[in-house]
Amino acid sequence: MTTAADFQFNVKQNWCPGCGDFSVQAAIQRALAAVDAQPHEVAIISGIGCSSRLPGYVNAYGFHSTHGRSLPLAQGVKLANPALTVLACGGDGDGFAIGIGHTIHAMRRDVDITYIVMDNHVYGLTKGQVSPRSDLGFVTKTSPHGSTERPVSALELALSAGAGFVAQGFSKDLNELAQLIEAGIRHNGFSFINVFSPCVTFNKINTYEWYSQRIKKLSDLAGYDPGNRMAAMQCVMEQEGLVTGLIYERKNA
Amino acid sequence: MLQQVSWKIGGQQGEGIESAGDLLAQGLSRQGYHLYGYRVFSSRIRGGHTDYNLRLGTTKVASIADKIDVLIALDQETIAICARELSGDGWVIADEQFTPVLPAGTKARMLGVPLTALAQQSGNVKMKNIIAVGLTVFMLGLNPTDWEEPLREMFGDKGEPMLQGNLAALHIGWDYGEKFAADLREAYKMGAGDKIQRLYVIGNEAISQGAIAAGARFMAAYPITPASEIMEAMVKRLPELGGAMVQTEDEIAACMMAIGANYAGIRAFTATSGPGLSLMAESIGLAGMTETPLVVIDVQRGGPSTGLPTKHEQSDIMAAIFSTHGEAPKIVMALDATASAFGDTVEAFNLAEEYQCPVILLSDMQLSLANQTTDISSAEAVFTMRRGELKSVAELPPLSKNEYFKRYQVTPSGVSPRVIPGTKNGIHHVTGLEHDESGRPFEGVANRIAQTDKRLRKLSSVAARFPESLRIDAPTEKTRLLIIGIGASGGPIAEAVSRLRLEGITVNHVQVRLLHPFPSEILQPLLDAAEAVVVAEHNATGQLAALIRANSRPTGAIHSILKYDGNPFRPEEIVVGCREVL
């Protein structure tokens, strides 16, 4: 049996203290141990951005590629060697701006990889520009009068694109996040896990407190059935995407 | 009896022009004739002029001819477009249905034939193309029964009535010739073929077979003219070999997927044309920086932008070498013939793994889509798979905790040991950032220089090792003229060279097959030995000539013959261009 420690690697992360990405890394390491993966049989593929540095901090094969292109690369790896456990990760710019086309088509193609988006609603590595996940009115260096573009609804998009596994976690809830990633890895097919991973430096609006006050856990909603895609879509729309837990999993995938 | 004829059939797309050309070719190939087939088509599905030029000979043909001897016209537009290509003593055989008219000043003669009416007689007006083939078979002095087997192969799966209708049409066309066109038979009766049936394939088919033989088991690509045939061939063959072809959402995904599959240890590639190559530029740089093997096939067509999507050009030479930002190691090679495309494709995969870098294999539309009889039997060819410094688990010492495998170890050759994911004791990091020997991002000055030098040093041995980096036909040490070409132009240039030699001019001929790194040391003595140098290429700016100037010591002037109207060189154009220089 492997443990989370087997996936530790002594590299100092270049994330800001308090960044949500630390707990995403911890959750991934726990989830990999939970499915008893061997470090050399895991490949973690990322794009470009703060969060995309993650593969370099985990003891596993890692490939830090180009902006927005983690998914096609990860699919190529998995198709070439299906025995590998393949994770793709990156930020909301990677997955919903430059790479959104790949996100949709990876969901359609349903190659068995797990895609984790560290969603902080802002561009961190380039020091604070608006993101496709930024809320309307969000003021940044490139949206000085507030964002005028509607944010991409990540979960609605995943459900409508045909993703067979859709979940959302929050960096503050490490246990739930690790369980969701584990379930994503176990899911046979493409799994998508969006994670609210606050940027403590460039996003002073969508903070840990902001999310904590608004997020509803699906496990607290009586009778919620993650096998019902239509109900999942309705719930996501009613809650304006501010839910965590397993939103939808296609059976017999 | 003739040793060579240039035949063309033209009409609207959807009228069976390609089937007619292919059918005639299949029968001729069985008789042992050498063939060169070139199709002109428009960028649309139905409608628009299309034609199929088939040159047949009792000896090797590797180019379209200067002139057309026989033109079969299914519409007036064909006559209007093709009349200027007709030989002075040639013939136009036109469907009487549309009251054909020869443009004023045309020297060729015309024979009206009721192709449509004869097709109706055989039961289907659409079969006028087959009537035309039957008539052609008569004119060439050949036996229509020798076309029954090819017809069965082409139409056998479309039902018995369809097959019988086509068989009838073939004979009706032949019989019509016997009754009304005996003088044409006198004019075009061919000498006998050698009865050796050769592979009659397009370059894209040779490339596809080469990829399979090389052990490629994954292809990711986005459809684009004139490269899509490679995807279509691979999707048919890869599944039974345990592989796959994936049609991606765009060329960026295609290139990245191929990089991912190569990284994971299987031979993978993509194929595209100019617009796709532009989209892949960033990914090709990633493969260079991460030293991941990658094969990208670029079948050039007319550019820039969407340009001439169904026409021939060789204008991606500079883009293939330079389009990636920064200074990434890269090998760029150019196919120069259908027969060698097979082996060259195998070599591309071997080089990609040996040098751990992207290999761009340039083809061009003429080479990729022209049909040619080739003497290779690819199924029997055996190639060695050279995987370079790829290490297996048995070769790896255990790693201590917090130690990575030195994937980017600085070595004298510049090539580092490589392992693939899944290999125990091989864990390392890969990044497009500058990195240390273990792949960890690192901006240290000494490391930056060491890693840059290492990546670029790899290429220093390529030119000397590359098999026939220049295809050289240089019978004389000192020569009046050296003609240099690239890609499919090797055929027409070779033909021009033999004509010039018959005139008593000493001519050497070189086709450049390795563009980057450039084989300067091999070319220099050939340049030095020539009184005049001519570079013939299909672009407007003389890209190959510029590349030669940049990679050779100054000699005399380098003259250019440039053609960029979308059509391939005819041998006489090269001859005329050379005479102007001499």
PDB file of N, CA and C in Angstrom, chain A residues 38-106:
ATOM      1  N   GLN A  38       1.186   3.448  -7.681  1.00  0.00           N
ATOM      2  CA  GLN A  38       2.628   3.520  -7.486  1.00  0.00           C
ATOM      3  C   GLN A  38       3.128   4.814  -8.148  1.00  0.00           C
ATOM      4  N   PRO A  39       4.027   5.530  -7.477  1.00  0.00           N
ATOM      5  CA  PRO A  39       4.457   6.811  -8.057  1.00  0.00           C
ATOM      6  C   PRO A  39       4.910   6.718  -9.514  1.00  0.00           C
ATOM      7  N   HIS A  40       5.618   5.648  -9.888  1.00  0.00           N
ATOM      8  CA  HIS A  40       6.124   5.589 -11.263  1.00  0.00           C
ATOM      9  C   HIS A  40       5.043   5.208 -12.268  1.00  0.00           C
ATOM     10  N   GLU A  41       3.861   4.877 -11.772  1.00  0.00           N
ATOM     11  CA  GLU A  41       2.766   4.555 -12.686  1.00  0.00           C
ATOM     12  C   GLU A  41       1.757   5.685 -12.796  1.00  0.00           C
ATOM     13  N   VAL A  42       2.163   6.851 -12.284  1.00  0.00           N
ATOM     14  CA  VAL A  42       1.298   8.030 -12.330  1.00  0.00           C
ATOM     15  C   VAL A  42       1.959   9.095 -13.203  1.00  0.00           C
ATOM     16  N   ALA A  43       1.167   9.706 -14.069  1.00  0.00           N
ATOM     17  CA  ALA A  43       1.667  10.845 -14.848  1.00  0.00           C
ATOM     18  C   ALA A  43       0.719  12.015 -14.619  1.00  0.00           C
ATOM     19  N   ILE A  44       1.288  13.144 -14.176  1.00  0.00           N
ATOM     20  CA  ILE A  44       0.476  14.341 -13.945  1.00  0.00           C
ATOM     21  C   ILE A  44       0.879  15.387 -14.987  1.00  0.00           C
ATOM     22  N   ILE A  45      -0.116  15.823 -15.750  1.00  0.00           N
ATOM     23  CA  ILE A  45       0.144  16.694 -16.890  1.00  0.00           C
ATOM     24  C   ILE A  45      -0.518  18.049 -16.630  1.00  0.00           C
ATOM     25  N   SER A  46       0.213  19.114 -16.857  1.00  0.00           N
ATOM     26  CA  SER A  46      -0.376  20.427 -16.606  1.00  0.00           C
ATOM     27  C   SER A  46      -0.109  21.379 -17.755  1.00  0.00           C
ATOM     28  N   GLY A  47      -0.731  22.556 -17.653  1.00  0.00           N
ATOM     29  CA  GLY A  47      -0.536  23.605 -18.648  1.00  0.00           C
ATOM     30  C   GLY A  47       0.429  24.647 -18.119  1.00  0.00           C
ATOM     31  N   ILE A  48       0.002  25.903 -18.156  1.00  0.00           N
ATOM     32  CA  ILE A  48       0.837  26.990 -17.640  1.00  0.00           C
ATOM     33  C   ILE A  48      -0.002  27.851 -16.697  1.00  0.00           C
ATOM     34  N   GLY A  49       0.612  28.269 -15.620  1.00  0.00           N
ATOM     35  CA  GLY A  49      -0.058  29.079 -14.605  1.00  0.00           C
ATOM     36  C   GLY A  49       0.492  28.669 -13.253  1.00  0.00           C
ATOM     37  N   CYS A  50       0.111  29.405 -12.200  1.00  0.00           N
ATOM     38  CA  CYS A  50       0.596  29.035 -10.856  1.00  0.00           C
ATOM     39  C   CYS A  50       0.298  27.575 -10.560  1.00  0.00           C
ATOM     40  N   SER A  51      -0.975  27.198 -10.771  1.00  0.00           N
ATOM     41  CA  SER A  51      -1.406  25.851 -10.399  1.00  0.00           C
ATOM     42  C   SER A  51      -0.741  24.785 -11.251  1.00  0.00           C
ATOM     43  N   SER A  52      -0.348  25.160 -12.473  1.00  0.00           N
ATOM     44  CA  SER A  52       0.245  24.166 -13.363  1.00  0.00           C
ATOM     45  C   SER A  52       1.653  23.766 -12.946  1.00  0.00           C
ATOM     46  N   ARG A  53       2.178  24.411 -11.917  1.00  0.00           N
ATOM     47  CA  ARG A  53       3.483  23.982 -11.404  1.00  0.00           C
ATOM     48  C   ARG A  53       3.341  22.727 -10.552  1.00  0.00           C
ATOM     49  N   LEU A  54       2.124  22.345 -10.241  1.00  0.00           N
ATOM     50  CA  LEU A  54       1.870  21.239  -9.314  1.00  0.00           C
ATOM     51  C   LEU A  54       2.608  19.935  -9.647  1.00  0.00           C
ATOM     52  N   PRO A  55       2.663  19.500 -10.921  1.00  0.00           N
ATOM     53  CA  PRO A  55       3.333  18.216 -11.185  1.00  0.00           C
ATOM     54  C   PRO A  55       4.780  18.192 -10.695  1.00  0.00           C
ATOM     55  N   GLY A  56       5.418  19.341 -10.645  1.00  0.00           N
ATOM     56  CA  GLY A  56       6.805  19.394 -10.185  1.00  0.00           C
ATOM     57  C   GLY A  56       6.958  19.232  -8.688  1.00  0.00           C
ATOM     58  N   TYR A  57       5.822  19.211  -7.966  1.00  0.00           N
ATOM     59  CA  TYR A  57       5.879  19.131  -6.512  1.00  0.00           C
ATOM     60  C   TYR A  57       5.453  17.755  -5.996  1.00  0.00           C
ATOM     61  N   VAL A  58       5.155  16.855  -6.919  1.00  0.00           N
ATOM     62  CA  VAL A  58       4.657  15.537  -6.529  1.00  0.00           C
ATOM     63  C   VAL A  58       5.654  14.486  -7.014  1.00  0.00           C
ATOM     64  N   ASN A  59       5.862  13.463  -6.218  1.00  0.00           N
ATOM     65  CA  ASN A  59       6.749  12.380  -6.640  1.00  0.00           C
ATOM     66  C   ASN A  59       5.988  11.440  -7.584  1.00  0.00           C
ATOM     67  N   ALA A  60       6.049  11.774  -8.853  1.00  0.00           N
ATOM     68  CA  ALA A  60       5.390  10.991  -9.906  1.00  0.00           C
ATOM     69  C   ALA A  60       5.947  11.540 -11.211  1.00  0.00           C
ATOM     70  N   TYR A  61       5.679  10.858 -12.305  1.00  0.00           N
ATOM     71  CA  TYR A  61       6.052  11.444 -13.585  1.00  0.00           C
ATOM     72  C   TYR A  61       5.210  12.697 -13.799  1.00  0.00           C
ATOM     73  N   GLY A  62       5.851  13.782 -14.229  1.00  0.00           N
ATOM     74  CA  GLY A  62       5.110  15.027 -14.412  1.00  0.00           C
ATOM     75  C   GLY A  62       5.523  15.720 -15.692  1.00  0.00           C
ATOM     76  N   PHE A  63       4.563  16.350 -16.328  1.00  0.00           N
ATOM     77  CA  PHE A  63       4.845  17.062 -17.587  1.00  0.00           C
ATOM     78  C   PHE A  63       4.123  18.404 -17.541  1.00  0.00           C
ATOM     79  N   HIS A  64       4.907  19.457 -17.422  1.00  0.00           N
ATOM     80  CA  HIS A  64       4.414  20.838 -17.355  1.00  0.00           C
ATOM     81  C   HIS A  64       4.514  21.369 -18.780  1.00  0.00           C
ATOM     82  N   SER A  65       3.381  21.507 -19.477  1.00  0.00           N
ATOM     83  CA  SER A  65       3.443  21.701 -20.933  1.00  0.00           C
ATOM     84  C   SER A  65       3.237  23.150 -21.348  1.00  0.00           C
ATOM     85  N   THR A  66       2.298  23.395 -22.235  1.00  0.00           N
ATOM     86  CA  THR A  66       2.058  24.768 -22.705  1.00  0.00           C
ATOM     87  C   THR A  66       0.671  25.226 -22.252  1.00  0.00           C
ATOM     88  N   HIS A  67       0.448  26.540 -22.337  1.00  0.00           N
ATOM     89  CA  HIS A  67      -0.767  27.119 -21.776  1.00  0.00           C
ATOM     90  C   HIS A  67      -2.015  26.589 -22.477  1.00  0.00           C
ATOM     91  N   GLY A  68      -2.873  25.967 -21.698  1.00  0.00           N
ATOM     92  CA  GLY A  68      -4.154  25.500 -22.232  1.00  0.00           C
ATOM     93  C   GLY A  68      -4.118  24.130 -22.867  1.00  0.00           C
ATOM     94  N   ARG A  69      -2.968  23.487 -22.907  1.00  0.00           N
ATOM     95  CA  ARG A  69      -2.856  22.254 -23.695  1.00  0.00           C
ATOM     96  C   ARG A  69      -2.631  20.994 -22.870  1.00  0.00           C
ATOM     97  N   SER A  70      -2.899  21.067 -21.570  1.00  0.00           N
ATOM     98  CA  SER A  70      -2.660  19.864 -20.762  1.00  0.00           C
ATOM     99  C   SER A  70      -3.525  18.704 -21.225  1.00  0.00           C
ATOM    100  N   LEU A  71      -4.774  19.003 -21.615  1.00  0.00           N
ATOM    101  CA  LEU A  71      -5.699  17.896 -21.903  1.00  0.00           C
ATOM    102  C   LEU A  71      -5.317  17.085 -23.131  1.00  0.00           C
ATOM    103  N   PRO A  72      -5.035  17.710 -24.285  1.00  0.00           N
ATOM    104  CA  PRO A  72      -4.616  16.852 -25.406  1.00  0.00           C
ATOM    105  C   PRO A  72      -3.351  16.069 -25.087  1.00  0.00           C
ATOM    106  N   LEU A  73      -2.420  16.679 -24.377  1.00  0.00           N
ATOM    107  CA  LEU A  73      -1.202  15.949 -24.047  1.00  0.00           C
ATOM    108  C   LEU A  73      -1.522  14.761 -23.135  1.00  0.00           C
ATOM    109  N   ALA A  74      -2.362  15.017 -22.122  1.00  0.00           N
ATOM    110  CA  ALA A  74      -2.718  13.949 -21.177  1.00  0.00           C
ATOM    111  C   ALA A  74      -3.463  12.814 -21.878  1.00  0.00           C
ATOM    112  N   GLN A  75      -4.332  13.168 -22.814  1.00  0.00           N
ATOM    113  CA  GLN A  75      -5.056  12.115 -23.553  1.00  0.00           C
ATOM    114  C   GLN A  75      -4.087  11.279 -24.375  1.00  0.00           C
ATOM    115  N   GLY A  76      -3.085  11.935 -24.969  1.00  0.00           N
ATOM    116  CA  GLY A  76      -2.082  11.196 -25.735  1.00  0.00           C
ATOM    117  C   GLY A  76      -1.320  10.214 -24.850  1.00  0.00           C
ATOM    118  N   VAL A  77      -1.000  10.655 -23.636  1.00  0.00           N
ATOM    119  CA  VAL A  77      -0.274   9.781 -22.702  1.00  0.00           C
ATOM    120  C   VAL A  77      -1.134   8.559 -22.356  1.00  0.00           C
ATOM    121  N   LYS A  78      -2.390   8.830 -22.019  1.00  0.00           N
ATOM    122  CA  LYS A  78      -3.267   7.731 -21.590  1.00  0.00           C
ATOM    123  C   LYS A  78      -3.542   6.752 -22.737  1.00  0.00           C
ATOM    124  N   LEU A  79      -3.765   7.294 -23.936  1.00  0.00           N
ATOM    125  CA  LEU A  79      -4.038   6.420 -25.082  1.00  0.00           C
ATOM    126  C   LEU A  79      -2.812   5.571 -25.420  1.00  0.00           C
ATOM    127  N   ALA A  80      -1.625   6.135 -25.193  1.00  0.00           N
ATOM    128  CA  ALA A  80      -0.401   5.394 -25.491  1.00  0.00           C
ATOM    129  C   ALA A  80      -0.151   4.310 -24.461  1.00  0.00           C
ATOM    130  N   ASN A  81      -0.479   4.593 -23.211  1.00  0.00           N
ATOM    131  CA  ASN A  81      -0.254   3.606 -22.158  1.00  0.00           C
ATOM    132  C   ASN A  81      -1.404   3.618 -21.160  1.00  0.00           C
ATOM    133  N   PRO A  82      -2.465   2.851 -21.431  1.00  0.00           N
ATOM    134  CA  PRO A  82      -3.658   2.861 -20.578  1.00  0.00           C
ATOM    135  C   PRO A  82      -3.388   2.375 -19.158  1.00  0.00           C
ATOM    136  N   ALA A  83      -2.238   1.739 -18.930  1.00  0.00           N
ATOM    137  CA  ALA A  83      -1.941   1.249 -17.574  1.00  0.00           C
ATOM    138  C   ALA A  83      -1.582   2.387 -16.620  1.00  0.00           C
ATOM    139  N   LEU A  84      -1.237   3.536 -17.174  1.00  0.00           N
ATOM    140  CA  LEU A  84      -0.869   4.667 -16.315  1.00  0.00           C
ATOM    141  C   LEU A  84      -2.112   5.320 -15.714  1.00  0.00           C
ATOM    142  N   THR A  85      -1.952   5.849 -14.494  1.00  0.00           N
ATOM    143  CA  THR A  85      -2.972   6.732 -13.922  1.00  0.00           C
ATOM    144  C   THR A  85      -2.608   8.144 -14.373  1.00  0.00           C
ATOM    145  N   VAL A  86      -3.491   8.747 -15.149  1.00  0.00           N
ATOM    146  CA  VAL A  86      -3.149  10.045 -15.735  1.00  0.00           C
ATOM    147  C   VAL A  86      -4.055  11.137 -15.163  1.00  0.00           C
ATOM    148  N   LEU A  87      -3.424  12.141 -14.570  1.00  0.00           N
ATOM    149  CA  LEU A  87      -4.145  13.312 -14.096  1.00  0.00           C
ATOM    150  C   LEU A  87      -3.733  14.506 -14.943  1.00  0.00           C
ATOM    151  N   ALA A  88      -4.695  15.380 -15.210  1.00  0.00           N
ATOM    152  CA  ALA A  88      -4.365  16.654 -15.838  1.00  0.00           C
ATOM    153  C   ALA A  88      -4.767  17.741 -14.857  1.00  0.00           C
ATOM    154  N   CYS A  89      -4.000  18.820 -14.791  1.00  0.00           N
ATOM    155  CA  CYS A  89      -4.397  19.891 -13.891  1.00  0.00           C
ATOM    156  C   CYS A  89      -3.963  21.236 -14.435  1.00  0.00           C
ATOM    157  N   GLY A  90      -4.567  22.272 -13.894  1.00  0.00           N
ATOM    158  CA  GLY A  90      -4.243  23.635 -14.331  1.00  0.00           C
ATOM    159  C   GLY A  90      -5.222  24.606 -13.719  1.00  0.00           C
ATOM    160  N   GLY A  91      -5.155  25.842 -14.192  1.00  0.00           N
ATOM    161  CA  GLY A  91      -6.024  26.865 -13.638  1.00  0.00           C
ATOM    162  C   GLY A  91      -7.225  27.144 -14.505  1.00  0.00           C
ATOM    163  N   ASP A  92      -8.014  28.151 -14.094  1.00  0.00           N
ATOM    164  CA  ASP A  92      -9.224  28.460 -14.858  1.00  0.00           C
ATOM    165  C   ASP A  92      -8.890  29.161 -16.168  1.00  0.00           C
ATOM    166  N   GLY A  93      -7.773  29.844 -16.246  1.00  0.00           N
ATOM    167  CA  GLY A  93      -7.351  30.417 -17.530  1.00  0.00           C
ATOM    168  C   GLY A  93      -7.000  29.315 -18.503  1.00  0.00           C
ATOM    169  N   ASP A  94      -6.281  28.337 -18.013  1.00  0.00           N
ATOM    170  CA  ASP A  94      -5.879  27.191 -18.804  1.00  0.00           C
ATOM    171  C   ASP A  94      -7.100  26.423 -19.347  1.00  0.00           C
ATOM    172  N   GLY A  95      -8.032  26.146 -18.458  1.00  0.00           N
ATOM    173  CA  GLY A  95      -9.148  25.262 -18.821  1.00  0.00           C
ATOM    174  C   GLY A  95     -10.324  25.962 -19.457  1.00  0.00           C
ATOM    175  N   PHE A  96     -10.501  27.276 -19.156  1.00  0.00           N
ATOM    176  CA  PHE A  96     -11.721  27.943 -19.625  1.00  0.00           C
ATOM    177  C   PHE A  96     -11.467  29.151 -20.517  1.00  0.00           C
ATOM    178  N   ALA A  97     -10.201  29.520 -20.697  1.00  0.00           N
ATOM    179  CA  ALA A  97      -9.888  30.578 -21.670  1.00  0.00           C
ATOM    180  C   ALA A  97      -9.192  29.923 -22.848  1.00  0.00           C
ATOM    181  N   ILE A  98      -7.884  29.906 -22.810  1.00  0.00           N
ATOM    182  CA  ILE A  98      -7.110  29.438 -23.959  1.00  0.00           C
ATOM    183  C   ILE A  98      -7.381  27.972 -24.305  1.00  0.00           C
ATOM    184  N   GLY A  99      -7.719  27.175 -23.296  1.00  0.00           N
ATOM    185  CA  GLY A  99      -7.882  25.743 -23.564  1.00  0.00           C
ATOM    186  C   GLY A  99      -9.304  25.246 -23.540  1.00  0.00           C
ATOM    187  N   ILE A 100     -10.302  26.161 -23.584  1.00  0.00           N
ATOM    188  CA  ILE A 100     -11.692  25.700 -23.367  1.00  0.00           C
ATOM    189  C   ILE A 100     -12.143  24.730 -24.460  1.00  0.00           C
ATOM    190  N   GLY A 101     -11.620  24.898 -25.648  1.00  0.00           N
ATOM    191  CA  GLY A 101     -11.991  23.965 -26.723  1.00  0.00           C
ATOM    192  C   GLY A 101     -11.570  22.549 -26.371  1.00  0.00           C
ATOM    193  N   HIS A 102     -10.349  22.415 -25.857  1.00  0.00           N
ATOM    194  CA  HIS A 102      -9.867  21.086 -25.488  1.00  0.00           C
ATOM    195  C   HIS A 102     -10.686  20.519 -24.338  1.00  0.00           C
ATOM    196  N   THR A 103     -11.112  21.411 -23.406  1.00  0.00           N
ATOM    197  CA  THR A 103     -11.899  20.949 -22.260  1.00  0.00           C
ATOM    198  C   THR A 103     -13.191  20.286 -22.744  1.00  0.00           C
ATOM    199  N   ILE A 104     -13.882  20.969 -23.630  1.00  0.00           N
ATOM    200  CA  ILE A 104     -15.151  20.439 -24.133  1.00  0.00           C
ATOM    201  C   ILE A 104     -14.915  19.131 -24.895  1.00  0.00           C
ATOM    202  N   HIS A 105     -13.912  19.111 -25.756  1.00  0.00           N
ATOM    203  CA  HIS A 105     -13.711  17.912 -26.576  1.00  0.00           C
ATOM    204  C   HIS A 105     -13.170  16.741 -25.761  1.00  0.00           C
ATOM    205  N   ALA A 106     -12.420  17.034 -24.701  1.00  0.00           N
ATOM    206  CA  ALA A 106     -11.958  15.940 -23.836  1.00  0.00           C
ATOM    207  C   ALA A 106     -13.157  15.318 -23.127  1.00  0.00           C
TER     208      ALA A 106
END
